């Protein structure tokens, strides 16, 4: 069911395995058949609010200390 009542919109949590350019955008549009809102390149509907794609968190290994670092934020209000 949609996470925005009265629409066909929903929020997804996606976990990319690599940092390949457009990876999530292509997979949503071509693999799931659900392009990201505002993604004009891959067929997303334009609601006048821009591309609704956000990195809400990131984790990586520090290159010198090998410590695992994690950073995150909440979902933006415009979503």
CSV table of N, CA, C and O in Angstrom, one decimal:
chain,number,residue,atom,x,y,z
A,1,UNK,N,0.8,-1.2,0.0
A,1,UNK,CA,0.0,0.0,0.0
A,1,UNK,C,0.9,1.2,0.0
A,1,UNK,O,2.0,1.2,0.5
A,2,UNK,N,0.4,2.3,-0.5
A,2,UNK,CA,1.2,3.6,-0.6
A,2,UNK,C,1.5,4.2,0.7
A,2,UNK,O,0.7,4.1,1.6
A,3,UNK,N,2.6,4.8,0.9
A,3,UNK,CA,2.9,5.5,2.1
A,3,UNK,C,2.4,6.9,2.1
A,3,UNK,O,2.4,7.6,3.1
A,4,UNK,N,1.9,7.4,1.0
A,4,UNK,CA,1.3,8.7,0.8
A,4,UNK,C,-0.2,8.4,0.5
A,4,UNK,O,-0.5,8.0,-0.7
A,5,UNK,N,-1.1,8.5,1.5
A,5,UNK,CA,-2.5,8.1,1.2
A,5,UNK,C,-3.1,8.9,0.0
A,5,UNK,O,-2.8,10.1,-0.1
A,6,UNK,N,-3.9,8.2,-0.8
A,6,UNK,CA,-4.5,8.8,-1.9
A,6,UNK,C,-3.6,9.0,-3.2
A,6,UNK,O,-4.0,9.6,-4.1
A,7,UNK,N,-2.4,8.3,-3.1
A,7,UNK,CA,-1.5,8.4,-4.2
A,7,UNK,C,-1.0,7.0,-4.5
A,7,UNK,O,-1.3,6.1,-3.8
A,8,UNK,N,-0.1,6.9,-5.5
A,8,UNK,CA,0.6,5.7,-5.9
A,8,UNK,C,2.0,5.8,-5.4
A,8,UNK,O,2.9,5.2,-6.0
A,9,UNK,N,2.3,6.7,-4.5
A,9,UNK,CA,3.7,6.9,-4.0
A,9,UNK,C,4.0,6.2,-2.8
A,9,UNK,O,3.1,6.0,-1.9
A,10,UNK,N,5.2,5.7,-2.6
A,10,UNK,CA,5.7,5.0,-1.4
A,10,UNK,C,7.1,5.4,-1.2
A,10,UNK,O,7.8,5.8,-2.1
A,11,UNK,N,7.6,5.2,0.0
A,11,UNK,CA,9.0,5.4,0.4
A,11,UNK,C,9.6,4.0,0.4
A,11,UNK,O,9.1,3.0,1.0
A,12,UNK,N,10.8,3.9,-0.2
A,12,UNK,CA,11.6,2.7,-0.2
A,12,UNK,C,12.9,2.9,0.5
A,12,UNK,O,13.5,3.9,0.5
A,13,UNK,N,13.4,1.8,1.1
A,13,UNK,CA,14.7,1.8,1.7
A,13,UNK,C,15.5,0.9,0.8
A,13,UNK,O,15.2,-0.3,0.6
A,14,UNK,N,16.5,1.5,0.1
A,14,UNK,CA,17.4,0.8,-0.8
A,14,UNK,C,18.8,0.7,-0.3
A,14,UNK,O,19.3,1.7,0.3
A,15,UNK,N,19.5,-0.4,-0.5
A,15,UNK,CA,20.8,-0.6,0.0
A,15,UNK,C,21.7,-0.9,-1.2
A,15,UNK,O,21.8,-2.1,-1.6
A,16,UNK,N,22.4,0.1,-1.7
A,16,UNK,CA,23.3,-0.2,-2.9
A,16,UNK,C,24.5,-1.0,-2.4
A,16,UNK,O,25.0,-0.9,-1.3
A,17,UNK,N,25.0,-1.9,-3.3
A,17,UNK,CA,26.2,-2.7,-3.0
A,17,UNK,C,27.4,-2.0,-3.5
A,17,UNK,O,28.5,-2.4,-3.1
A,18,UNK,N,27.3,-1.1,-4.5
A,18,UNK,CA,28.5,-0.4,-5.0
A,18,UNK,C,28.1,1.0,-5.2
A,18,UNK,O,27.0,1.4,-5.0
A,19,UNK,N,29.0,1.8,-5.6
A,19,UNK,CA,28.8,3.3,-5.8
A,19,UNK,C,28.6,3.6,-7.3
A,19,UNK,O,28.9,4.7,-7.7
A,20,UNK,N,28.1,2.6,-8.0
A,20,UNK,CA,28.0,2.8,-9.5
A,20,UNK,C,27.0,3.9,-9.8
A,20,UNK,O,25.9,4.0,-9.2
A,21,UNK,N,27.3,4.8,-10.7
A,21,UNK,CA,26.5,5.9,-11.2
A,21,UNK,C,25.1,5.4,-11.6
A,21,UNK,O,25.0,4.5,-12.4
A,22,UNK,N,24.1,6.1,-11.0
A,22,UNK,CA,22.7,5.8,-11.4
A,22,UNK,C,22.2,4.4,-11.0
A,22,UNK,O,21.1,4.0,-11.4
A,23,UNK,N,22.9,3.7,-10.2
A,23,UNK,CA,22.6,2.3,-9.9
A,23,UNK,C,21.2,2.2,-9.3
A,23,UNK,O,20.4,1.4,-9.8
A,24,UNK,N,20.8,2.9,-8.3
A,24,UNK,CA,19.5,2.9,-7.7
A,24,UNK,C,18.4,3.3,-8.7
A,24,UNK,O,17.3,2.8,-8.7
A,25,UNK,N,18.7,4.4,-9.4
A,25,UNK,CA,17.7,5.0,-10.4
A,25,UNK,C,17.4,3.9,-11.5
A,25,UNK,O,16.2,3.8,-11.8
A,26,UNK,N,18.4,3.3,-12.0
A,26,UNK,CA,18.2,2.3,-13.0
A,26,UNK,C,17.4,1.1,-12.5
A,26,UNK,O,16.4,0.6,-13.1
A,27,UNK,N,17.8,0.6,-11.3
A,27,UNK,CA,17.1,-0.6,-10.8
A,27,UNK,C,15.6,-0.3,-10.4
A,27,UNK,O,14.8,-1.1,-10.7
A,28,UNK,N,15.4,0.9,-9.9
A,28,UNK,CA,14.0,1.2,-9.6
A,28,UNK,C,13.1,1.3,-10.9
A,28,UNK,O,12.1,0.8,-11.0
A,29,UNK,N,13.7,2.0,-11.9
A,29,UNK,CA,12.9,2.2,-13.2
A,29,UNK,C,12.8,0.9,-14.0
A,29,UNK,O,11.7,0.5,-14.4
A,30,UNK,N,13.9,0.2,-14.2
A,30,UNK,CA,13.9,-0.9,-15.1
A,30,UNK,C,13.7,-2.2,-14.4
A,30,UNK,O,13.0,-3.1,-14.9
A,31,UNK,N,14.2,-2.4,-13.2
A,31,UNK,CA,14.1,-3.7,-12.5
A,31,UNK,C,12.8,-3.8,-11.8
A,31,UNK,O,12.1,-4.8,-11.8
A,32,UNK,N,12.3,-2.7,-11.1
A,32,UNK,CA,11.1,-2.7,-10.4
A,32,UNK,C,9.9,-2.1,-11.2
A,32,UNK,O,8.8,-2.3,-10.8
A,33,UNK,N,10.2,-1.4,-12.2
A,33,UNK,CA,9.2,-0.8,-13.0
A,33,UNK,C,8.5,0.4,-12.3
A,33,UNK,O,7.4,0.8,-12.5
A,34,UNK,N,9.3,1.0,-11.3
A,34,UNK,CA,8.8,2.1,-10.5
A,34,UNK,C,9.9,3.2,-10.4
A,34,UNK,O,10.7,3.2,-9.5
A,35,UNK,N,10.0,4.1,-11.4
A,35,UNK,CA,11.0,5.1,-11.4
A,35,UNK,C,10.9,6.0,-10.2
A,35,UNK,O,9.8,6.2,-9.7
A,36,UNK,N,11.9,6.6,-9.8
A,36,UNK,CA,11.9,7.6,-8.7
A,36,UNK,C,11.3,8.9,-9.1
A,36,UNK,O,11.5,9.4,-10.2
A,37,UNK,N,10.4,9.4,-8.3
A,37,UNK,CA,9.7,10.7,-8.5
A,37,UNK,C,10.8,11.8,-8.9
A,37,UNK,O,11.8,11.9,-8.2
A,38,UNK,N,10.5,12.5,-10.0
A,38,UNK,CA,11.4,13.5,-10.4
A,38,UNK,C,12.6,13.1,-11.2
A,38,UNK,O,13.4,13.9,-11.7
A,39,UNK,N,12.7,11.8,-11.5
A,39,UNK,CA,13.9,11.3,-12.3
A,39,UNK,C,13.5,11.3,-13.8
A,39,UNK,O,13.0,10.4,-14.3
A,40,UNK,N,13.8,12.5,-14.4
A,40,UNK,CA,13.5,12.7,-15.8
A,40,UNK,C,14.2,11.7,-16.7
A,40,UNK,O,13.8,11.4,-17.8
A,41,UNK,N,15.4,11.3,-16.3
A,41,UNK,CA,16.3,10.5,-17.2
A,41,UNK,C,15.7,9.1,-17.3
A,41,UNK,O,15.7,8.5,-18.4
A,42,UNK,N,15.1,8.6,-16.2
A,42,UNK,CA,14.6,7.2,-16.2
A,42,UNK,C,13.0,7.1,-16.1
A,42,UNK,O,12.5,6.1,-15.6
A,43,UNK,N,12.3,8.2,-16.4
A,43,UNK,CA,10.9,8.1,-16.6
A,43,UNK,C,10.1,8.4,-15.3
A,43,UNK,O,8.9,8.1,-15.3
A,44,UNK,N,10.7,9.1,-14.3
A,44,UNK,CA,9.9,9.4,-13.1
A,44,UNK,C,9.0,10.6,-13.4
A,44,UNK,O,9.4,11.5,-14.1
A,45,UNK,N,7.9,10.6,-12.7
A,45,UNK,CA,6.9,11.7,-12.9
A,45,UNK,C,7.5,13.0,-12.2
A,45,UNK,O,8.2,12.9,-11.2
A,46,UNK,N,7.3,14.1,-12.9
A,46,UNK,CA,7.7,15.4,-12.4
A,46,UNK,C,6.6,16.1,-11.6
A,46,UNK,O,5.6,16.5,-12.1
A,47,UNK,N,6.8,16.1,-10.2
A,47,UNK,CA,5.8,16.8,-9.4
A,47,UNK,C,6.3,18.2,-9.0
A,47,UNK,O,5.6,18.8,-8.2
A,48,UNK,N,7.3,18.7,-9.6
A,48,UNK,CA,7.8,20.0,-9.4
A,48,UNK,C,8.6,20.2,-8.1
A,48,UNK,O,8.8,21.3,-7.6
A,49,UNK,N,9.1,19.1,-7.6
A,49,UNK,CA,9.8,19.1,-6.3
A,49,UNK,C,11.2,18.6,-6.5
A,49,UNK,O,11.9,18.3,-5.5
A,50,UNK,N,11.7,18.3,-7.7
A,50,UNK,CA,13.0,17.8,-7.9
A,50,UNK,C,13.0,16.3,-7.7
A,50,UNK,O,12.0,15.6,-7.6
A,51,UNK,N,14.2,15.7,-7.8
A,51,UNK,CA,14.5,14.3,-7.7
A,51,UNK,C,14.3,13.9,-6.2
A,51,UNK,O,15.0,14.4,-5.3
A,52,UNK,N,13.4,13.0,-5.9
A,52,UNK,CA,13.1,12.6,-4.5
A,52,UNK,C,14.0,11.3,-4.2
A,52,UNK,O,13.5,10.2,-4.1
A,53,UNK,N,15.3,11.6,-4.1
A,53,UNK,CA,16.3,10.5,-3.8
A,53,UNK,C,17.2,11.1,-2.8
A,53,UNK,O,17.7,12.2,-2.9
A,54,UNK,N,17.4,10.4,-1.7
A,54,UNK,CA,18.3,11.0,-0.6
A,54,UNK,C,19.1,9.8,0.0
A,54,UNK,O,18.6,8.8,0.3
A,55,UNK,N,20.4,10.1,0.3
A,55,UNK,CA,21.2,9.2,1.0
A,55,UNK,C,21.0,9.5,2.5
A,55,UNK,O,21.5,10.5,3.0
A,56,UNK,N,20.1,8.7,3.2
A,56,UNK,CA,19.8,9.0,4.6
A,56,UNK,C,20.9,8.4,5.5
A,56,UNK,O,20.9,8.7,6.7
A,57,UNK,N,21.8,7.6,5.0
A,57,UNK,CA,22.9,7.1,5.8
A,57,UNK,C,24.0,6.5,4.9
A,57,UNK,O,23.8,6.2,3.7
A,58,UNK,N,25.1,6.5,5.5
A,58,UNK,CA,26.3,6.0,4.8
A,58,UNK,C,27.2,5.3,5.8
A,58,UNK,O,27.3,5.8,6.9
A,59,UNK,N,27.9,4.3,5.4
A,59,UNK,CA,28.9,3.7,6.3
A,59,UNK,C,30.1,3.2,5.4
A,59,UNK,O,29.9,2.9,4.2
A,60,UNK,N,31.3,3.3,6.0
A,60,UNK,CA,32.5,2.9,5.2
A,60,UNK,C,33.6,2.7,6.2
A,60,UNK,O,33.5,3.1,7.4
A,61,UNK,N,34.6,2.0,5.7
A,61,UNK,CA,35.8,1.8,6.5
A,61,UNK,C,36.8,2.9,6.3
A,61,UNK,O,37.1,3.3,5.2
A,62,UNK,N,37.3,3.5,7.4
A,62,UNK,CA,38.3,4.6,7.3
A,62,UNK,C,39.5,4.0,6.7
A,62,UNK,O,40.0,2.9,7.1
A,63,UNK,N,40.1,4.7,5.6
A,63,UNK,CA,41.2,4.1,4.9
A,63,UNK,C,42.5,3.9,5.7
A,63,UNK,O,43.3,3.1,5.4
A,64,UNK,N,42.7,4.7,6.8
A,64,UNK,CA,43.9,4.6,7.6
A,64,UNK,C,43.7,3.8,8.8
A,64,UNK,O,44.5,2.9,9.1
A,65,UNK,N,42.6,4.1,9.6
A,65,UNK,CA,42.4,3.4,10.8
A,65,UNK,C,41.7,2.1,10.7
A,65,UNK,O,41.6,1.3,11.6
A,66,UNK,N,41.0,1.9,9.6
A,66,UNK,CA,40.2,0.7,9.3
A,66,UNK,C,38.9,0.6,10.3
A,66,UNK,O,38.2,-0.3,10.4
A,67,UNK,N,38.7,1.8,11.0
A,67,UNK,CA,37.5,1.9,11.8
A,67,UNK,C,36.2,2.0,10.9
A,67,UNK,O,36.3,2.7,9.9
A,68,UNK,N,35.2,1.3,11.3
A,68,UNK,CA,33.9,1.4,10.6
A,68,UNK,C,33.2,2.7,11.0
A,68,UNK,O,33.0,2.9,12.2
A,69,UNK,N,32.9,3.6,10.1
A,69,UNK,CA,32.3,4.8,10.4
A,69,UNK,C,30.9,4.8,9.8
A,69,UNK,O,30.7,4.3,8.6
A,70,UNK,N,29.9,5.3,10.5
A,70,UNK,CA,28.5,5.4,10.1
A,70,UNK,C,27.9,6.7,10.4
A,70,UNK,O,28.1,7.3,11.4
A,71,UNK,N,27.2,7.3,9.4
A,71,UNK,CA,26.6,8.6,9.5
A,71,UNK,C,25.2,8.4,9.0
A,71,UNK,O,24.9,7.7,8.0
A,72,UNK,N,24.2,9.2,9.6
A,72,UNK,CA,22.9,9.1,9.1
A,72,UNK,C,22.1,10.3,9.4
A,72,UNK,O,22.5,11.2,10.2
A,73,UNK,N,20.9,10.4,8.8
A,73,UNK,CA,20.0,11.5,9.1
A,73,UNK,C,18.6,11.0,8.8
A,73,UNK,O,18.4,10.0,8.2
A,74,UNK,N,17.6,11.8,9.3
A,74,UNK,CA,16.2,11.4,9.0
A,74,UNK,C,15.8,11.7,7.6
A,74,UNK,O,16.5,12.4,6.9
A,75,UNK,N,14.7,11.2,7.2
A,75,UNK,CA,14.1,11.5,5.9
A,75,UNK,C,13.8,13.0,5.8
A,75,UNK,O,13.2,13.6,6.7
A,76,UNK,N,14.2,13.7,4.7
A,76,UNK,CA,13.8,15.1,4.5
A,76,UNK,C,12.3,15.3,4.5
A,76,UNK,O,11.5,14.5,4.1
A,77,UNK,N,11.9,16.5,5.0
A,77,UNK,CA,10.5,16.8,5.2
A,77,UNK,C,9.8,16.8,3.8
A,77,UNK,O,8.6,16.4,3.8
A,78,UNK,N,10.5,17.2,2.8
A,78,UNK,CA,9.8,17.3,1.4
A,78,UNK,C,9.4,15.9,0.9
A,78,UNK,O,8.7,15.8,0.0
A,79,UNK,N,9.9,14.9,1.5
A,79,UNK,CA,9.6,13.5,1.1
A,79,UNK,C,8.3,13.1,1.7
A,79,UNK,O,7.6,12.2,1.4
